Amino acid sequence: MISMSAKIGVSAATSMASQAIGRLGTTVEQAGEMGRTWEDCSVRVIVAEKYFMRIGSFASLTVMVSGDAESSRVEAVASGAGDGLLNFNWGARQDFEEDFRRQMRDLGYA
């Protein structure tokens, strides 16, 4: 799981997260997005999936963006990348999370 925060509003951070997901390769697809707002606090959730050839399966990345118009926190966790009886993921989950973190930083979320 990764967790990052910045002095960037939720709307801009959500846009950055969608862009970061789109930059993760040709086998990545954003499966859905949802959100809620209460007074001045917002939460957005983005779900994406990516095919990993090394495991012959898809991994899922769930991204949560929370905060207000002034600052935000982005948290992400990958799942579902296990293969075989013992559910080996061969590092796919960690790579998916770290690639997302790197893309967010490259886009200016720091």
mmCIF file of C-alpha atoms in Angstrom, residues 2 4 20-21 23-24 50 94-110:
data_model
loop_
_atom_site.group_PDB
_atom_site.id
_atom_site.type_symbol
_atom_site.label_atom_id
_atom_site.label_comp_id
_atom_site.label_asym_id
_atom_site.label_seq_id
_atom_site.Cartn_x
_atom_site.Cartn_y
_atom_site.Cartn_z
ATOM 1 C CA ILE A 2 1.213 3.502 -0.748
ATOM 2 C CA MET A 4 1.086 10.276 -0.385
ATOM 3 C CA ALA A 20 -1.008 8.434 -13.790
ATOM 4 C CA ILE A 21 -3.075 5.294 -14.342
ATOM 5 C CA ARG A 23 0.583 6.234 -18.145
ATOM 6 C CA LEU A 24 1.104 2.785 -16.598
ATOM 7 C CA LYS A 50 -3.428 -4.218 -15.504
ATOM 8 C CA GLN A 94 4.407 -4.119 -5.457
ATOM 9 C CA ASP A 95 5.431 -3.088 -8.972
ATOM 10 C CA PHE A 96 1.912 -1.862 -9.765
ATOM 11 C CA GLU A 97 1.845 0.295 -6.622
ATOM 12 C CA GLU A 98 5.361 1.666 -7.089
ATOM 13 C CA ASP A 99 4.790 2.425 -10.780
ATOM 14 C CA PHE A 100 1.670 4.384 -9.798
ATOM 15 C CA ARG A 101 3.614 6.297 -7.105
ATOM 16 C CA ARG A 102 6.341 7.152 -9.624
ATOM 17 C CA GLN A 103 3.814 8.421 -12.172
ATOM 18 C CA MET A 104 2.096 10.602 -9.544
ATOM 19 C CA ARG A 105 5.432 12.150 -8.590
ATOM 20 C CA ASP A 106 6.328 12.685 -12.273
ATOM 21 C CA LEU A 107 3.022 14.544 -12.709
ATOM 22 C CA GLY A 108 3.885 16.852 -9.788
ATOM 23 C CA TYR A 109 2.054 15.259 -6.886
ATOM 24 C CA ALA A 110 4.561 15.618 -4.075
#
